[in-house]
JSON list of N, CA and C in Angstrom, two decimals:
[
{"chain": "A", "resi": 74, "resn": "UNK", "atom": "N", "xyz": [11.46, -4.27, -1.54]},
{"chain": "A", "resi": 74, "resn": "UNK", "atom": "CA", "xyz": [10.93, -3.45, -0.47]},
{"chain": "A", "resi": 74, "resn": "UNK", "atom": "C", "xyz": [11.47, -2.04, -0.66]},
{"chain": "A", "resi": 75, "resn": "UNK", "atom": "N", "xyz": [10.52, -1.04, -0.60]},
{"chain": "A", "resi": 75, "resn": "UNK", "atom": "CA", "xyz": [10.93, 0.24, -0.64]},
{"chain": "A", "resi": 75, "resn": "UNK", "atom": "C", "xyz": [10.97, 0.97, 0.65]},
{"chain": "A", "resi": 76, "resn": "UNK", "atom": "N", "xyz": [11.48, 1.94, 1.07]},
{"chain": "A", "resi": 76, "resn": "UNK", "atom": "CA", "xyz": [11.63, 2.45, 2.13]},
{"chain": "A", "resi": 76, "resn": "UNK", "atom": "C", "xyz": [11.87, 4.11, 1.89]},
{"chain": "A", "resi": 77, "resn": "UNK", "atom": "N", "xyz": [12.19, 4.83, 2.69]},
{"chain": "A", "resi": 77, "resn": "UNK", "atom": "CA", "xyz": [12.39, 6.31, 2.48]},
{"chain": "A", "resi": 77, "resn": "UNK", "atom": "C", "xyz": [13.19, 6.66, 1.51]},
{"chain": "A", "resi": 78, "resn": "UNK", "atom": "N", "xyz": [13.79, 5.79, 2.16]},
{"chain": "A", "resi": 78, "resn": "UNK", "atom": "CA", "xyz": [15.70, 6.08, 1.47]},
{"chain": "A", "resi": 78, "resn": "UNK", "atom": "C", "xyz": [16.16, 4.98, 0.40]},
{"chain": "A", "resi": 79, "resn": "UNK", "atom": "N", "xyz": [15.71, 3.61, 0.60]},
{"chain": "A", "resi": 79, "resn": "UNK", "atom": "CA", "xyz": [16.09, 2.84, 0.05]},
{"chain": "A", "resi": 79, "resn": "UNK", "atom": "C", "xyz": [15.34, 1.69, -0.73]},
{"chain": "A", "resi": 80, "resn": "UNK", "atom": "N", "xyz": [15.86, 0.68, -1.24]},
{"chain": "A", "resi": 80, "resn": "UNK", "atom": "CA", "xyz": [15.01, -0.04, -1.87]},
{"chain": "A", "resi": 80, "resn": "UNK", "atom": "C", "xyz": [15.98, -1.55, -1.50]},
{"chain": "A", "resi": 81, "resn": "UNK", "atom": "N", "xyz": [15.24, -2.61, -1.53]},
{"chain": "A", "resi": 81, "resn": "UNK", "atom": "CA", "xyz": [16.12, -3.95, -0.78]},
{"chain": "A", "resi": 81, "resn": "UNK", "atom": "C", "xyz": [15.54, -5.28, -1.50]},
{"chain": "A", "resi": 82, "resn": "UNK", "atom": "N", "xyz": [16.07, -5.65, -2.06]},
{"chain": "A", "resi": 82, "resn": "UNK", "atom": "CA", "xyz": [15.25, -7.58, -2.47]},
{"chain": "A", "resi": 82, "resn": "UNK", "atom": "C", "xyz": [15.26, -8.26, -1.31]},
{"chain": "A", "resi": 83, "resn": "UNK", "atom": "N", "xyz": [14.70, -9.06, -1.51]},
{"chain": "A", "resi": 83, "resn": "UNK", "atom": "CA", "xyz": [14.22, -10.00, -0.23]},
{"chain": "A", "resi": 83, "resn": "UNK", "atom": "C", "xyz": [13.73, -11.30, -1.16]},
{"chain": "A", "resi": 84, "resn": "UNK", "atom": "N", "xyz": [14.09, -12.91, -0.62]},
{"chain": "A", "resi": 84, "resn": "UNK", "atom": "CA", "xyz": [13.24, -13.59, -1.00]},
{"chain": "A", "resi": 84, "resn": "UNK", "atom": "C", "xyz": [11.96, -14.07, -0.16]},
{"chain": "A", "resi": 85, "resn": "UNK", "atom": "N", "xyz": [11.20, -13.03, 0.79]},
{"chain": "A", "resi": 85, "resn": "UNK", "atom": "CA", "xyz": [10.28, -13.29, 1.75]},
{"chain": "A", "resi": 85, "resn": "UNK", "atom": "C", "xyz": [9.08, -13.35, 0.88]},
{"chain": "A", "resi": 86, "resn": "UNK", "atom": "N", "xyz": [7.82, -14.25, 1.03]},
{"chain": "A", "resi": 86, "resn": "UNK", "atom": "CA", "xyz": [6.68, -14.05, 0.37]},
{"chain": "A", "resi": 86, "resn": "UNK", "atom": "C", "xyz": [6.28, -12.75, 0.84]},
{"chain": "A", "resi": 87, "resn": "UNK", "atom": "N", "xyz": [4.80, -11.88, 0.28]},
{"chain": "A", "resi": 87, "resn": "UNK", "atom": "CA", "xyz": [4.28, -10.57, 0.74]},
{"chain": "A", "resi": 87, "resn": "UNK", "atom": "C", "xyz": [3.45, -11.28, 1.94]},
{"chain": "A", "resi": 88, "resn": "UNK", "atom": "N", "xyz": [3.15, -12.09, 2.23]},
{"chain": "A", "resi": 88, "resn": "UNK", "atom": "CA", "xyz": [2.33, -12.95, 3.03]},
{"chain": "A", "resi": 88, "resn": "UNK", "atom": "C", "xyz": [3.54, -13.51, 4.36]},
{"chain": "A", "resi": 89, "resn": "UNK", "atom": "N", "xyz": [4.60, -13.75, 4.39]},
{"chain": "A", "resi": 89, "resn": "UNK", "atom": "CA", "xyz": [5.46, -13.61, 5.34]},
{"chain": "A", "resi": 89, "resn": "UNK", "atom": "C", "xyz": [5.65, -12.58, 6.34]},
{"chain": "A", "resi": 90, "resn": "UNK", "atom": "N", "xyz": [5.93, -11.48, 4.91]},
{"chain": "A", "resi": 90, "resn": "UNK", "atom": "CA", "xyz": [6.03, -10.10, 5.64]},
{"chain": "A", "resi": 90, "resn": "UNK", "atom": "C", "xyz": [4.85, -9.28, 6.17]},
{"chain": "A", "resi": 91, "resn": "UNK", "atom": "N", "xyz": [3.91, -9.66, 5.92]},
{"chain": "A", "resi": 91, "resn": "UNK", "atom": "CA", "xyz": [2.39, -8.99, 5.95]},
{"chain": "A", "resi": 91, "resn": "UNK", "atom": "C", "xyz": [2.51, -9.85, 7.71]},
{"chain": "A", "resi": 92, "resn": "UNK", "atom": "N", "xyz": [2.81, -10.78, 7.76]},
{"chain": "A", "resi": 92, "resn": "UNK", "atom": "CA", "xyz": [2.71, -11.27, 9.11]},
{"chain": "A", "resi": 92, "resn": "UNK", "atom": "C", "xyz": [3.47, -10.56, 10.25]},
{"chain": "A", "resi": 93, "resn": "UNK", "atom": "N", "xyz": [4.71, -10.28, 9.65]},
{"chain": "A", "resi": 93, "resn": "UNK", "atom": "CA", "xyz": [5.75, -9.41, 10.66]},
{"chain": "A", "resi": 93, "resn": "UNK", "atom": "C", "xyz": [5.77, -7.85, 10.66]},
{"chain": "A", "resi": 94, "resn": "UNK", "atom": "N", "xyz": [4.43, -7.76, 10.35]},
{"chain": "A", "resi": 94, "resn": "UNK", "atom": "CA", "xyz": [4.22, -6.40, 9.93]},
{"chain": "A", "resi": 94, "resn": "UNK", "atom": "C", "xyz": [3.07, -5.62, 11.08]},
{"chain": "A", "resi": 95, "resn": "UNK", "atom": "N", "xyz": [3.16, -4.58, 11.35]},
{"chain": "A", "resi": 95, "resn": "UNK", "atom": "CA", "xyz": [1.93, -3.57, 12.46]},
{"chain": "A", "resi": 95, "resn": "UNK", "atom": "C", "xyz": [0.75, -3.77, 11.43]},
{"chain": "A", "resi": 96, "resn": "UNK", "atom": "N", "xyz": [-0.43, -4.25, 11.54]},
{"chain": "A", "resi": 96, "resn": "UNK", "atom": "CA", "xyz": [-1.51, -3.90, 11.03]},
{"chain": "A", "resi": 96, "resn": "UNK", "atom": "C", "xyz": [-2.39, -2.90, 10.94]},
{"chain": "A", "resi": 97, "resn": "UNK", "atom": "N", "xyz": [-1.67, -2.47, 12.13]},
{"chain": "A", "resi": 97, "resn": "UNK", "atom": "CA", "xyz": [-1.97, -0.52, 12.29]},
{"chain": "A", "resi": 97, "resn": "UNK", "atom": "C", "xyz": [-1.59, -0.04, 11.13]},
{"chain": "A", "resi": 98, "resn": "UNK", "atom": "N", "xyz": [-0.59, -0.04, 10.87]},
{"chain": "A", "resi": 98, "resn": "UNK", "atom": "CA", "xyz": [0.47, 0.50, 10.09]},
{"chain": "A", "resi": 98, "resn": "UNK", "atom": "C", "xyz": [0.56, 0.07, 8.43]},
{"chain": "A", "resi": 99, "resn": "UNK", "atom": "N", "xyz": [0.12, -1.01, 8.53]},
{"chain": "A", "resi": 99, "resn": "UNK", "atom": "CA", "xyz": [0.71, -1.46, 7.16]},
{"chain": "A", "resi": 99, "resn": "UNK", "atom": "C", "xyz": [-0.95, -2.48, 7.24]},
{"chain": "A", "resi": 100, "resn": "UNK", "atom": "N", "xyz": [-1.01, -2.19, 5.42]},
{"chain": "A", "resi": 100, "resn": "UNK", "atom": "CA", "xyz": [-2.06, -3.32, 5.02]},
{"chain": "A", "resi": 100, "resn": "UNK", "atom": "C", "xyz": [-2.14, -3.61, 3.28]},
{"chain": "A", "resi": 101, "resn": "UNK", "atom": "N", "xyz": [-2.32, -4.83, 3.14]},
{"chain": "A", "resi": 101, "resn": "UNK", "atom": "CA", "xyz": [-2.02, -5.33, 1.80]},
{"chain": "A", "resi": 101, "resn": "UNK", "atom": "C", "xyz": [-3.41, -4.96, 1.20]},
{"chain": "A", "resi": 102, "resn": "UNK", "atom": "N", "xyz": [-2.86, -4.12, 0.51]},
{"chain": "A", "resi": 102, "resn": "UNK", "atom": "CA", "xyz": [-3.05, -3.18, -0.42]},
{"chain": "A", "resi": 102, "resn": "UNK", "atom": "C", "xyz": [-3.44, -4.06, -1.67]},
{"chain": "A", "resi": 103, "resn": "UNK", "atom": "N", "xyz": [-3.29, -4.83, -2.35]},
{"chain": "A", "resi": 103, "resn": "UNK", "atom": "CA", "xyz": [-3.40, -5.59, -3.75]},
{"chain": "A", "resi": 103, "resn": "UNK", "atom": "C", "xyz": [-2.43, -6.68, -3.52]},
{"chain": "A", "resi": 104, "resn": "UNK", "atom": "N", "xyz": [-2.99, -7.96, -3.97]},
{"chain": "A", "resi": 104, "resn": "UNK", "atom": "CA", "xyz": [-1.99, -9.33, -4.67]},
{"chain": "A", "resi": 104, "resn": "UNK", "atom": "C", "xyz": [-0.34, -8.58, -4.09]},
{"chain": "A", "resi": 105, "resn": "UNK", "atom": "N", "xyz": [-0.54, -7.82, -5.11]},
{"chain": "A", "resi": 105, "resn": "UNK", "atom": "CA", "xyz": [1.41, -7.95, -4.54]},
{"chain": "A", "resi": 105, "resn": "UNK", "atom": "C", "xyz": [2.05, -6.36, -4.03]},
{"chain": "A", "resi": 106, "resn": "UNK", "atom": "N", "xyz": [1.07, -6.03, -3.54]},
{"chain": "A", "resi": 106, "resn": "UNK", "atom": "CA", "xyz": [1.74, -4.83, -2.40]},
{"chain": "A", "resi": 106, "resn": "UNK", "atom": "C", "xyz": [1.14, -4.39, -1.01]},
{"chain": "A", "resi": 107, "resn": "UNK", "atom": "N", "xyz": [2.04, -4.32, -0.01]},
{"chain": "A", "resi": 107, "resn": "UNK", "atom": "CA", "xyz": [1.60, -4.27, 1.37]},
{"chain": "A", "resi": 107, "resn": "UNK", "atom": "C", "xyz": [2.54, -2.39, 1.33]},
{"chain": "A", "resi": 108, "resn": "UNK", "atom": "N", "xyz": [1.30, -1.81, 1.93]},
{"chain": "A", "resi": 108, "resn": "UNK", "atom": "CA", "xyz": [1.51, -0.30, 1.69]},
{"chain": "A", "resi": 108, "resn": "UNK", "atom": "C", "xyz": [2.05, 0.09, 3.41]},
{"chain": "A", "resi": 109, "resn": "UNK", "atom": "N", "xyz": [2.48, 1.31, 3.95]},
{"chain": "A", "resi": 109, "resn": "UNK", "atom": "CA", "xyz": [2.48, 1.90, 4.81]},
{"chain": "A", "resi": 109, "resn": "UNK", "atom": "C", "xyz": [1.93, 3.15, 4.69]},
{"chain": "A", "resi": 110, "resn": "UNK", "atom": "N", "xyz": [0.46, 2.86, 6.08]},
{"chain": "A", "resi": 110, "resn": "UNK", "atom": "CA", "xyz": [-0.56, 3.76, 5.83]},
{"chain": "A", "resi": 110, "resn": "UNK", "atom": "C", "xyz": [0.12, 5.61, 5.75]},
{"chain": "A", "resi": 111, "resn": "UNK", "atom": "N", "xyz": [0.77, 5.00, 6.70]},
{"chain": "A", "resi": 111, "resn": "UNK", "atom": "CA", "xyz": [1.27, 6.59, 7.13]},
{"chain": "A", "resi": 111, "resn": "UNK", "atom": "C", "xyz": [2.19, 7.29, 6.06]},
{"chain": "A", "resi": 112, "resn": "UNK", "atom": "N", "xyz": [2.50, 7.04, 5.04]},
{"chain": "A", "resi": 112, "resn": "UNK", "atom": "CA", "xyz": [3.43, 7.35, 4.10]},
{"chain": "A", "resi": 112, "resn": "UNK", "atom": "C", "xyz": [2.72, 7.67, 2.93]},
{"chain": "A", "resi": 113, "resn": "UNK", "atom": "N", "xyz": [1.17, 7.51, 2.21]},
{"chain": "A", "resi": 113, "resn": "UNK", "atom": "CA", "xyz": [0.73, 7.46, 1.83]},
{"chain": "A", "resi": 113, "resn": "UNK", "atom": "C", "xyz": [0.62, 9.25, 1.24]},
{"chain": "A", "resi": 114, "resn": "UNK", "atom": "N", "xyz": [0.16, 9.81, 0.25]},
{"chain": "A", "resi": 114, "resn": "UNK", "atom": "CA", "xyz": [-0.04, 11.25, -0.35]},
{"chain": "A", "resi": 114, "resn": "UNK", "atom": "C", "xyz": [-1.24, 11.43, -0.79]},
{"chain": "A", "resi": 115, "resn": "UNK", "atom": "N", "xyz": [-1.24, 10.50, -1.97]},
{"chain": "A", "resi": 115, "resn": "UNK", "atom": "CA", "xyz": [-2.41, 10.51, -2.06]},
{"chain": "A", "resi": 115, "resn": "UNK", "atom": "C", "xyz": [-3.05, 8.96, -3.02]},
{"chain": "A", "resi": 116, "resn": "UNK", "atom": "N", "xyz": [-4.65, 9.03, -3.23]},
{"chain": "A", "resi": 116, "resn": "UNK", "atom": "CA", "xyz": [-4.85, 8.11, -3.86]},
{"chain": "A", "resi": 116, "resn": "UNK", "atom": "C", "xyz": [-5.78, 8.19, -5.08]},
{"chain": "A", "resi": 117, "resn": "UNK", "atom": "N", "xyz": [-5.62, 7.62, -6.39]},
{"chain": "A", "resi": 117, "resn": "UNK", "atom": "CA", "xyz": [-6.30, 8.17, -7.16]},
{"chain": "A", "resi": 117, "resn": "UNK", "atom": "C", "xyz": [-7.06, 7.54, -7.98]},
{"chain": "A", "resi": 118, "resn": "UNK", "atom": "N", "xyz": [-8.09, 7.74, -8.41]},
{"chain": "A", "resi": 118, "resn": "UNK", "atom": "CA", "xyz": [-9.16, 6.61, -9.50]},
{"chain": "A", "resi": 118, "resn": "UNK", "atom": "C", "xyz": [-8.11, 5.87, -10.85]},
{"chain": "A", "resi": 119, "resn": "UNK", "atom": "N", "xyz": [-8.33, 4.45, -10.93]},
{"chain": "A", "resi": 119, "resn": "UNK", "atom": "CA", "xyz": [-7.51, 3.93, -11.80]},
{"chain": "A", "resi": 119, "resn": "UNK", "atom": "C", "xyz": [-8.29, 2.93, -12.32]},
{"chain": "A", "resi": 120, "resn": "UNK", "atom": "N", "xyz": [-9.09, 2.98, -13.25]},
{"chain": "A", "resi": 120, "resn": "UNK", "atom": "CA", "xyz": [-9.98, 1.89, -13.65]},
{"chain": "A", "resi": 120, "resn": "UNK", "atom": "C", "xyz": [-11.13, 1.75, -12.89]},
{"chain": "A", "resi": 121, "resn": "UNK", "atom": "N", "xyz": [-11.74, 0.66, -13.12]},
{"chain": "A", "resi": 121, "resn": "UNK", "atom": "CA", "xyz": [-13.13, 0.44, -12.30]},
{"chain": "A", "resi": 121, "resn": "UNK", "atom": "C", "xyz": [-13.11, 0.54, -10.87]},
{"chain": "A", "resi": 122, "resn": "UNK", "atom": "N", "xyz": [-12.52, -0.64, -10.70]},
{"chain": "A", "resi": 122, "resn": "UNK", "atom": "CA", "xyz": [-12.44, -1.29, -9.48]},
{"chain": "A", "resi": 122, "resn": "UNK", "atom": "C", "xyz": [-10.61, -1.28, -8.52]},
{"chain": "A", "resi": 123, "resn": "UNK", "atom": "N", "xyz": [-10.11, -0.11, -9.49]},
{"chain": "A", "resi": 123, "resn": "UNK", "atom": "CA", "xyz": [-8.44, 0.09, -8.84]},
{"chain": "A", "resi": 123, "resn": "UNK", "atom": "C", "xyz": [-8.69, 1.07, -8.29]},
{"chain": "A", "resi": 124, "resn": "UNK", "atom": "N", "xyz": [-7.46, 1.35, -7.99]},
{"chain": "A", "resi": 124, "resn": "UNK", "atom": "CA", "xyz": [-6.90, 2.75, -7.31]},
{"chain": "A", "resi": 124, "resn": "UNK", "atom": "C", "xyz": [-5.29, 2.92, -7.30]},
{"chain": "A", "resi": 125, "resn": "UNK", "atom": "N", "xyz": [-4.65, 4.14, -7.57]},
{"chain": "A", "resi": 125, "resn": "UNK", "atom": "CA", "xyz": [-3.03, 4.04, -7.65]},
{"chain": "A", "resi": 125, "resn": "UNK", "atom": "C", "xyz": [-2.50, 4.74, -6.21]},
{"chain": "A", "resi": 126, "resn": "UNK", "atom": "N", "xyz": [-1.88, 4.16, -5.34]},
{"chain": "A", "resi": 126, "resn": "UNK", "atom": "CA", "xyz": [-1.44, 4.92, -4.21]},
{"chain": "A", "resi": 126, "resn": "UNK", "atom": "C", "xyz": [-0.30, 5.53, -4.59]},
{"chain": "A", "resi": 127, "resn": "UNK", "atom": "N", "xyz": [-0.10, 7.00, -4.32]},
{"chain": "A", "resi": 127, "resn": "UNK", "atom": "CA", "xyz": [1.46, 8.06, -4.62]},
{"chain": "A", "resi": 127, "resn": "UNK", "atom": "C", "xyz": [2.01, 7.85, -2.90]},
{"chain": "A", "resi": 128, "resn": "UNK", "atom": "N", "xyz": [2.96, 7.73, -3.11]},
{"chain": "A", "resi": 128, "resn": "UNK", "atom": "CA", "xyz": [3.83, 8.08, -1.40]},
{"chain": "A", "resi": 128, "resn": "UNK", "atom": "C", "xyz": [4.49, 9.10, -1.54]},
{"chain": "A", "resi": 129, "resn": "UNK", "atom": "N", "xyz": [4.30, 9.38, -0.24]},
{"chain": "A", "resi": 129, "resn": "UNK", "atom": "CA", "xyz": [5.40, 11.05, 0.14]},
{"chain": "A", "resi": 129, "resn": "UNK", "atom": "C", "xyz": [7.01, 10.75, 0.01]},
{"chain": "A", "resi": 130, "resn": "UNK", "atom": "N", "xyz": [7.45, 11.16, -0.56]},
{"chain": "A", "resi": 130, "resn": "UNK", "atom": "CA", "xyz": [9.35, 10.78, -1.23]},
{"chain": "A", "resi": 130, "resn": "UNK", "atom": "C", "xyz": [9.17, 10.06, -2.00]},
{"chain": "A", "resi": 131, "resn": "UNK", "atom": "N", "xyz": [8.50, 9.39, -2.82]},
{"chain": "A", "resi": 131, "resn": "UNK", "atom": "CA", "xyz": [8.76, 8.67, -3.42]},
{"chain": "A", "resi": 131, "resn": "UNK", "atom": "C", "xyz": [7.78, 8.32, -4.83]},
{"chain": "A", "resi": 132, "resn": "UNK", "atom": "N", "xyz": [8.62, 8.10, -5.98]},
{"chain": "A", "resi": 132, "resn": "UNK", "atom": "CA", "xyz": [7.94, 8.37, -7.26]},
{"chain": "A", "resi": 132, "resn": "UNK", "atom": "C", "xyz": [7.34, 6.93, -7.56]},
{"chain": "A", "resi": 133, "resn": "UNK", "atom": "N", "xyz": [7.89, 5.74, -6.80]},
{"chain": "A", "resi": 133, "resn": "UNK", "atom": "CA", "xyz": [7.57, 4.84, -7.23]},
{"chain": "A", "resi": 133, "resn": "UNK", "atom": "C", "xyz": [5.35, 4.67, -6.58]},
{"chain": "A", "resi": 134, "resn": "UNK", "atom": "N", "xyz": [4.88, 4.17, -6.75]},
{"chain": "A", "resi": 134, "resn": "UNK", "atom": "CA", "xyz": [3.36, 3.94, -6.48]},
{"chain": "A", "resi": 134, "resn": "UNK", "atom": "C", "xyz": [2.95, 2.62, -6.76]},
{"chain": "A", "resi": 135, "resn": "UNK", "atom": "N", "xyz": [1.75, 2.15, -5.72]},
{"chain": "A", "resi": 135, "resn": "UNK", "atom": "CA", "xyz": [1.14, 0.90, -5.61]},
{"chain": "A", "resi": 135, "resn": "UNK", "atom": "C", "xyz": [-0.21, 0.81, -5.73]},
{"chain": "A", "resi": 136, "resn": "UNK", "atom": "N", "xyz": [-0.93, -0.39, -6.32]},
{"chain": "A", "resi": 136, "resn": "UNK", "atom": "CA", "xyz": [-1.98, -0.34, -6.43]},
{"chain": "A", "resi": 136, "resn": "UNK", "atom": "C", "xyz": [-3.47, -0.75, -5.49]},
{"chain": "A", "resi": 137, "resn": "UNK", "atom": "N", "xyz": [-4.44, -0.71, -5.21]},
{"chain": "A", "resi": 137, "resn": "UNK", "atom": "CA", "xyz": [-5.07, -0.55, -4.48]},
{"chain": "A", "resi": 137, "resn": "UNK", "atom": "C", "xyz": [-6.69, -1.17, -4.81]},
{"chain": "A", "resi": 138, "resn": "UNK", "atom": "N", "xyz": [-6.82, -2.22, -3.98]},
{"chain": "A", "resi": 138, "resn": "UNK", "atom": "CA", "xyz": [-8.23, -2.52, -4.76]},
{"chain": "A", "resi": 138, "resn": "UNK", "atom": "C", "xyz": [-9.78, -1.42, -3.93]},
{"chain": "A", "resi": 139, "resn": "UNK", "atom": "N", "xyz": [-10.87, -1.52, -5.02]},
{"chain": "A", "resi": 139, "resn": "UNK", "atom": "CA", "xyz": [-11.76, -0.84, -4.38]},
{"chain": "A", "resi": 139, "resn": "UNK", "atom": "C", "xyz": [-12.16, -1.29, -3.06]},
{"chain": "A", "resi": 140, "resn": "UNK", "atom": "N", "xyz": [-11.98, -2.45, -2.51]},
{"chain": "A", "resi": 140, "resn": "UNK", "atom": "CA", "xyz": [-12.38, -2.94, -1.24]},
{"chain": "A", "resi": 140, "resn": "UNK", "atom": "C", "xyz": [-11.32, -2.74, -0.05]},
{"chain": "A", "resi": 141, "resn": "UNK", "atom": "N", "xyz": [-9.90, -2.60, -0.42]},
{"chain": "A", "resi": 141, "resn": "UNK", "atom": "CA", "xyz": [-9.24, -2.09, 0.12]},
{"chain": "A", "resi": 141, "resn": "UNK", "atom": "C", "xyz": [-9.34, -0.19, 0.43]},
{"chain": "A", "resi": 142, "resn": "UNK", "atom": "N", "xyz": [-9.67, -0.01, -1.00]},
{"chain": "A", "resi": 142, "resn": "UNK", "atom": "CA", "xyz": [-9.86, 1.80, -0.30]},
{"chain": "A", "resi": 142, "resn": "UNK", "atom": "C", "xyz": [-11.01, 2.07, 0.59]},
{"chain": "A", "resi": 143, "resn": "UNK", "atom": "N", "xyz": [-11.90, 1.05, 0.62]},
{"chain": "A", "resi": 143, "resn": "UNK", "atom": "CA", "xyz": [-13.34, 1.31, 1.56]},
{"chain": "A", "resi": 143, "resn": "UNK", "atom": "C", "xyz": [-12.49, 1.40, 3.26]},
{"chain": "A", "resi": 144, "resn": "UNK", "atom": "N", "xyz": [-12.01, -0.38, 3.20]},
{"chain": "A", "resi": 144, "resn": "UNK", "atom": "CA", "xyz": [-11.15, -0.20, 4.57]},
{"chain": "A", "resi": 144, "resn": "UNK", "atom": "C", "xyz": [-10.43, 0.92, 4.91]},
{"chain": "A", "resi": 145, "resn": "UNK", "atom": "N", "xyz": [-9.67, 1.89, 3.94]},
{"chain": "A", "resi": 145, "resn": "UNK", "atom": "CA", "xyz": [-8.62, 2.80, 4.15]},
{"chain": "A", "resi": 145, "resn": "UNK", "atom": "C", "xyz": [-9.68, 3.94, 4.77]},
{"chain": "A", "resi": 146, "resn": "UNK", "atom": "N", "xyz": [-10.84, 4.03, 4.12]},
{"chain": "A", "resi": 146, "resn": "UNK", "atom": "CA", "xyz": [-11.79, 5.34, 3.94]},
{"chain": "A", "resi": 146, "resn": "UNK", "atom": "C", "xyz": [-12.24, 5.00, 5.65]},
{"chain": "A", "resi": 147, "resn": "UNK", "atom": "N", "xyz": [-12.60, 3.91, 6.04]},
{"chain": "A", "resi": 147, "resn": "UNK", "atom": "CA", "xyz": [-13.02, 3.75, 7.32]},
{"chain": "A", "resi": 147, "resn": "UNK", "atom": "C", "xyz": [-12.16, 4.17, 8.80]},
{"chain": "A", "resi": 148, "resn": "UNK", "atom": "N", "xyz": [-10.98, 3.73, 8.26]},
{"chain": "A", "resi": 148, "resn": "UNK", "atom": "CA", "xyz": [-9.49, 4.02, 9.23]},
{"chain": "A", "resi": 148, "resn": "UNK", "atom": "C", "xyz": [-9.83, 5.27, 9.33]},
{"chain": "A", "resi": 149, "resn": "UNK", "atom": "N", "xyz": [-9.61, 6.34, 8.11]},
{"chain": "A", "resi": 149, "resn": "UNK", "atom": "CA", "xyz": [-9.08, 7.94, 8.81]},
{"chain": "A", "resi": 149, "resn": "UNK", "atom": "C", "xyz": [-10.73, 8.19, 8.47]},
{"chain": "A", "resi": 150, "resn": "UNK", "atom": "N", "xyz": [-11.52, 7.95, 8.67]},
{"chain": "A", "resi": 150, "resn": "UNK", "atom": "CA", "xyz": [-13.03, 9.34, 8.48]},
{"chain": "A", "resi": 150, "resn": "UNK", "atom": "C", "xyz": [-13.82, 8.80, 9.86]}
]
């Protein structure tokens, strides 16, 4: 788990935590990453059907399926 400041192991499934999570806020993003919308910079074309999410502080990035960026595109437009 990444965070502003920090980074943490956990043995929780992403499907555990996706449960204890704001759905406002947070949405699984690909197989194995649950993003926080609000932290997000930007997002960018990565293959066909991907997308790479950049976060604000942070160098690390997650990936994003095209059906997931439709949902994202619907949230903020």
């Amino acid at each position: 788990i990444y965070t502003e400041q920090d980074c943490y192991m956990t043995s929780a499934s992403l499907s555990e935590l996706e449960r204890k999570l704001d759905p406002e806020q947070f949405i699984r993003s690909h197989k194995s990453y649950i993003i926080n919308l609000s932290r997000i910079s930007r997002i960018e074309p990565y293959g066909r059907w991907t997308y790479v999410v950049h976060f604000k502080g942070r160098k690390e990035d997650a990936l994003l399926t095209a059906e997931k960026y439709e949902e994202i595109k619907k949230r903020f437009l």
